[in-house]
Amino acid sequence: MGNTSEIKTRIEKLRQQVDDLRYRYHVLNDPKVTDEVYEDLTKELIALEHQYPQFMSADSPTQRVGGKVLDKFQKVKHPLPMLSLNNAFSEEELKAWEKRILKLLTNNQQDKLEYFCEVKLDGLSISLEYENGIFVRGSTRGDGIFGEDVTQNLKTIQTIPLSIVDKRRIEIRGECVMLKSVWEKLNKQNQKEGKPLFANPRNAAAGSIRQLDPKISASRKLDFFAWDIATNLPELKTHQAKHAYVKRLGFKVDEYQKKCVDLSEVFNFIQETEKVREKLAFGMDGIVINVNDLNLYQFLGVVGKAPRYAIAFKYPAEQATTILKEIKVNVGRTGALTPLAVFEPTFVAGSKISKATLHNMDQIQKLDVRIGDTVVIQKAGDVIPEVVEALVKLRNGKEKKFVMPSKCPVCGGLVEKRQIGEKSKESSTAYFCANPKCTAKNRRGMQHFVNAFEIMSVGPQILDRFKEDGLISDAADLFALKQEDISGLERFGEKSAENIIRSIQEHSKVTLSRFIYALGILHVGEQTSEDLAQHFGSLKKIMEAKLENINEIENIGPVIAKSIYDWFKQKENIRFVKKLLDNGVKVETAKLSSGKLSGKTFVITGTLDSLSREQAKALIKGLGGRVSESVSKLTSFVVVGSDPGSKADKAEKLGVGILDEKEFLNLVK
Ligand code: ZN
């Protein structure tokens, strides 16, 4: 061949040609493209790039399977959190969702409300980042904030373009999926080779993306469908427009999608799609309904971990029958005893399951489930399987009633019966292991702690090992470990000891809400931890909070408040927190929301004329204020509408400031 500039041109043209064939073959499913042509051109390209490495480029189609085998995946922070959607299981729940949205919108906005529906593929959510038109990073959803960098495995997926024409920084989101037929083949192969089987295509896709060797990922023939652009591109005004644009950029988009002007059209789409569901090449478990107008999308925002602007409709659960062999009892980190049904492995909703939760003793009594019964098990989407019915007519008289053990099955400690749940709501009886030193509690508690701190290198087995060898007695001891403590242990080399210590040290600084969550206080999940952090701002303030201060917080009911208050009053817990801090754990103080109402607490009573209560709450929160349900000395203002309740009287008695609607509007204007 001629001079180097001709070679460069040839390489560039080959790349375009190969990429064009890839696009037509994999994205457009164009049968006219033959494998032979594609392979011949690719071979020529590889040879030229090899000979002239100066013309190598990251977006060359030859770079799809070039990556090295990794030791582990890097954790990456998503530019914007990858939220998870709330689920709806019925038309009623969708109507309730719409009602909640309408309450927040003005009449003008309500007129613009339409929906964009798309199939919810049952795969792995993935984020793809492009800079200057080049695919630079791809990551798994992870916990929504942090994911794993799986760029080189994603490059092996033929439906992901390595370059796009838009040169802006763009983040594409979508689903990585495996064809049902590929999954079946893979399982047959694994069965032959005595390897573990994948319960469903989603697990197989997830397992393939999380392979450290990109060659294995490449062999799994994964596919990618784009469903969102996380970057704000001002020219795109609707979710539908985003779909059209990602398609133009060269991504595959699922063809089952529809703009609907109202919920009745949405219901039709859901029913039509259900008819073809089984025939689809990919697994899907529902329909995602998005508010189409992106301005409304922004306006509606996020509550907790889920956005208000979209919801996932899940098709009804699938059920199966099986014989209940045994009821086991699990001991959780709070010491709660959970009965678990054990049965012969059974296929439900595409997954093979052999255990299902029975929730609690009340549930067992309500269903009258006995050991030996033929039971109905149910699985809906990614919800954990449960026992929903005992078929009593099939009994032969040999069935046995289950009795909750009086001693903890793990430590032998005494089992205590407690009433849980808010008084007003349905409360239930729960059983707890009362032994504070219970090994099961302790073990689960430590695992929970390590997960909350995201110390990925310390898994359950390592924790058990450290404990058996006397290196640690609680999670706080982890932070005092030294490399030489570990490297002396059998089966731990210098290298892994170093990794473990580094990973612990790197994760010793956490946000206040993470820290609270890690403590494993009964009833305190991620959202409550966040609420506590936002409200109090510092660990010290939370530890010193009076019960009534905790009760003030809008989303925290009396039972949860008491649980938090009691936890921080116990000496061994205070000692544990102190030990964590002494061993080097750093807790960041929470940024209290700033705004002109920050630090002020409002209570609203009666009906406001010009805005709904939800809108009023949103206004207060938007300006950094807090809204509480009950009036106390700590309340800053009570906003009084027409027909106010007793809260207005109480405010007057306590001398709390009272605002009428006009005064309130002036304040928030
Ligand atoms: Zn126990």
JSON list of C-alpha atoms in Angstrom, two decimals, residues 121-191:
[
{"chain": "A", "resi": 121, "resn": "LEU", "atom": "CA", "xyz": [-37.22, -5.00, 30.06]},
{"chain": "A", "resi": 122, "resn": "ASP", "atom": "CA", "xyz": [-36.08, -7.47, 32.67]},
{"chain": "A", "resi": 123, "resn": "GLY", "atom": "CA", "xyz": [-32.35, -6.89, 32.61]},
{"chain": "A", "resi": 124, "resn": "LEU", "atom": "CA", "xyz": [-29.62, -4.83, 34.17]},
{"chain": "A", "resi": 125, "resn": "SER", "atom": "CA", "xyz": [-29.84, -1.01, 34.20]},
{"chain": "A", "resi": 126, "resn": "ILE", "atom": "CA", "xyz": [-26.74, 0.54, 32.71]},
{"chain": "A", "resi": 127, "resn": "SER", "atom": "CA", "xyz": [-25.37, 4.06, 32.31]},
{"chain": "A", "resi": 128, "resn": "LEU", "atom": "CA", "xyz": [-23.23, 4.95, 29.27]},
{"chain": "A", "resi": 129, "resn": "GLU", "atom": "CA", "xyz": [-21.23, 8.17, 29.17]},
{"chain": "A", "resi": 130, "resn": "TYR", "atom": "CA", "xyz": [-20.07, 9.78, 25.92]},
{"chain": "A", "resi": 131, "resn": "GLU", "atom": "CA", "xyz": [-17.62, 12.66, 25.64]},
{"chain": "A", "resi": 132, "resn": "ASN", "atom": "CA", "xyz": [-16.73, 14.33, 22.36]},
{"chain": "A", "resi": 133, "resn": "GLY", "atom": "CA", "xyz": [-18.77, 11.64, 20.68]},
{"chain": "A", "resi": 134, "resn": "ILE", "atom": "CA", "xyz": [-16.71, 8.78, 22.15]},
{"chain": "A", "resi": 135, "resn": "PHE", "atom": "CA", "xyz": [-17.97, 6.12, 24.58]},
{"chain": "A", "resi": 136, "resn": "VAL", "atom": "CA", "xyz": [-15.80, 6.75, 27.64]},
{"chain": "A", "resi": 137, "resn": "ARG", "atom": "CA", "xyz": [-17.45, 4.98, 30.53]},
{"chain": "A", "resi": 138, "resn": "GLY", "atom": "CA", "xyz": [-20.21, 2.50, 31.25]},
{"chain": "A", "resi": 139, "resn": "SER", "atom": "CA", "xyz": [-21.38, 1.45, 34.68]},
{"chain": "A", "resi": 140, "resn": "THR", "atom": "CA", "xyz": [-23.95, -0.68, 36.46]},
{"chain": "A", "resi": 141, "resn": "ARG", "atom": "CA", "xyz": [-26.71, 0.91, 38.49]},
{"chain": "A", "resi": 142, "resn": "GLY", "atom": "CA", "xyz": [-25.25, -0.41, 41.77]},
{"chain": "A", "resi": 143, "resn": "ASP", "atom": "CA", "xyz": [-27.00, 1.32, 44.66]},
{"chain": "A", "resi": 144, "resn": "GLY", "atom": "CA", "xyz": [-28.09, 4.17, 42.42]},
{"chain": "A", "resi": 145, "resn": "ILE", "atom": "CA", "xyz": [-25.34, 6.53, 43.60]},
{"chain": "A", "resi": 146, "resn": "PHE", "atom": "CA", "xyz": [-22.31, 4.32, 43.02]},
{"chain": "A", "resi": 147, "resn": "GLY", "atom": "CA", "xyz": [-22.04, 1.67, 40.34]},
{"chain": "A", "resi": 148, "resn": "GLU", "atom": "CA", "xyz": [-19.29, -0.50, 38.97]},
{"chain": "A", "resi": 149, "resn": "ASP", "atom": "CA", "xyz": [-17.24, 0.48, 35.97]},
{"chain": "A", "resi": 150, "resn": "VAL", "atom": "CA", "xyz": [-17.92, -2.27, 33.41]},
{"chain": "A", "resi": 151, "resn": "THR", "atom": "CA", "xyz": [-16.85, -0.25, 30.35]},
{"chain": "A", "resi": 152, "resn": "GLN", "atom": "CA", "xyz": [-14.77, -2.92, 28.73]},
{"chain": "A", "resi": 153, "resn": "ASN", "atom": "CA", "xyz": [-17.48, -5.55, 29.02]},
{"chain": "A", "resi": 154, "resn": "LEU", "atom": "CA", "xyz": [-20.05, -3.15, 27.60]},
{"chain": "A", "resi": 155, "resn": "LYS", "atom": "CA", "xyz": [-17.77, -2.52, 24.63]},
{"chain": "A", "resi": 156, "resn": "THR", "atom": "CA", "xyz": [-18.25, -6.16, 23.67]},
{"chain": "A", "resi": 157, "resn": "ILE", "atom": "CA", "xyz": [-21.98, -5.55, 23.16]},
{"chain": "A", "resi": 158, "resn": "GLN", "atom": "CA", "xyz": [-22.53, -4.99, 19.47]},
{"chain": "A", "resi": 159, "resn": "THR", "atom": "CA", "xyz": [-25.59, -2.78, 19.93]},
{"chain": "A", "resi": 160, "resn": "ILE", "atom": "CA", "xyz": [-23.67, -0.18, 21.93]},
{"chain": "A", "resi": 161, "resn": "PRO", "atom": "CA", "xyz": [-22.06, 2.37, 19.59]},
{"chain": "A", "resi": 162, "resn": "LEU", "atom": "CA", "xyz": [-18.47, 3.24, 20.49]},
{"chain": "A", "resi": 163, "resn": "SER", "atom": "CA", "xyz": [-18.96, 6.67, 18.96]},
{"chain": "A", "resi": 164, "resn": "ILE", "atom": "CA", "xyz": [-21.93, 8.92, 18.30]},
{"chain": "A", "resi": 165, "resn": "VAL", "atom": "CA", "xyz": [-22.31, 12.06, 16.17]},
{"chain": "A", "resi": 166, "resn": "ASP", "atom": "CA", "xyz": [-23.37, 14.31, 19.04]},
{"chain": "A", "resi": 167, "resn": "LYS", "atom": "CA", "xyz": [-20.20, 15.76, 20.58]},
{"chain": "A", "resi": 168, "resn": "ARG", "atom": "CA", "xyz": [-21.77, 17.02, 23.80]},
{"chain": "A", "resi": 169, "resn": "ARG", "atom": "CA", "xyz": [-21.23, 15.23, 27.09]},
{"chain": "A", "resi": 170, "resn": "ILE", "atom": "CA", "xyz": [-24.15, 12.83, 27.07]},
{"chain": "A", "resi": 171, "resn": "GLU", "atom": "CA", "xyz": [-25.25, 10.10, 29.43]},
{"chain": "A", "resi": 172, "resn": "ILE", "atom": "CA", "xyz": [-27.45, 7.40, 27.94]},
{"chain": "A", "resi": 173, "resn": "ARG", "atom": "CA", "xyz": [-29.34, 5.00, 30.14]},
{"chain": "A", "resi": 174, "resn": "GLY", "atom": "CA", "xyz": [-30.74, 1.67, 29.16]},
{"chain": "A", "resi": 175, "resn": "GLU", "atom": "CA", "xyz": [-31.10, -2.00, 29.84]},
{"chain": "A", "resi": 176, "resn": "CYS", "atom": "CA", "xyz": [-28.57, -4.72, 29.23]},
{"chain": "A", "resi": 177, "resn": "VAL", "atom": "CA", "xyz": [-30.47, -7.91, 28.44]},
{"chain": "A", "resi": 178, "resn": "MET", "atom": "CA", "xyz": [-29.97, -11.47, 27.28]},
{"chain": "A", "resi": 179, "resn": "LEU", "atom": "CA", "xyz": [-32.23, -13.16, 24.73]},
{"chain": "A", "resi": 180, "resn": "LYS", "atom": "CA", "xyz": [-34.38, -15.89, 26.28]},
{"chain": "A", "resi": 181, "resn": "SER", "atom": "CA", "xyz": [-33.02, -18.32, 23.67]},
{"chain": "A", "resi": 182, "resn": "VAL", "atom": "CA", "xyz": [-29.39, -17.42, 24.51]},
{"chain": "A", "resi": 183, "resn": "TRP", "atom": "CA", "xyz": [-30.15, -17.97, 28.19]},
{"chain": "A", "resi": 184, "resn": "GLU", "atom": "CA", "xyz": [-31.59, -21.42, 27.48]},
{"chain": "A", "resi": 185, "resn": "LYS", "atom": "CA", "xyz": [-28.55, -22.38, 25.41]},
{"chain": "A", "resi": 186, "resn": "LEU", "atom": "CA", "xyz": [-26.18, -21.10, 28.07]},
{"chain": "A", "resi": 187, "resn": "ASN", "atom": "CA", "xyz": [-27.95, -23.14, 30.75]},
{"chain": "A", "resi": 188, "resn": "LYS", "atom": "CA", "xyz": [-27.83, -26.29, 28.62]},
{"chain": "A", "resi": 189, "resn": "GLN", "atom": "CA", "xyz": [-24.12, -25.76, 28.13]},
{"chain": "A", "resi": 190, "resn": "ASN", "atom": "CA", "xyz": [-23.55, -25.11, 31.84]},
{"chain": "A", "resi": 191, "resn": "GLN", "atom": "CA", "xyz": [-25.54, -28.21, 32.73]}
]
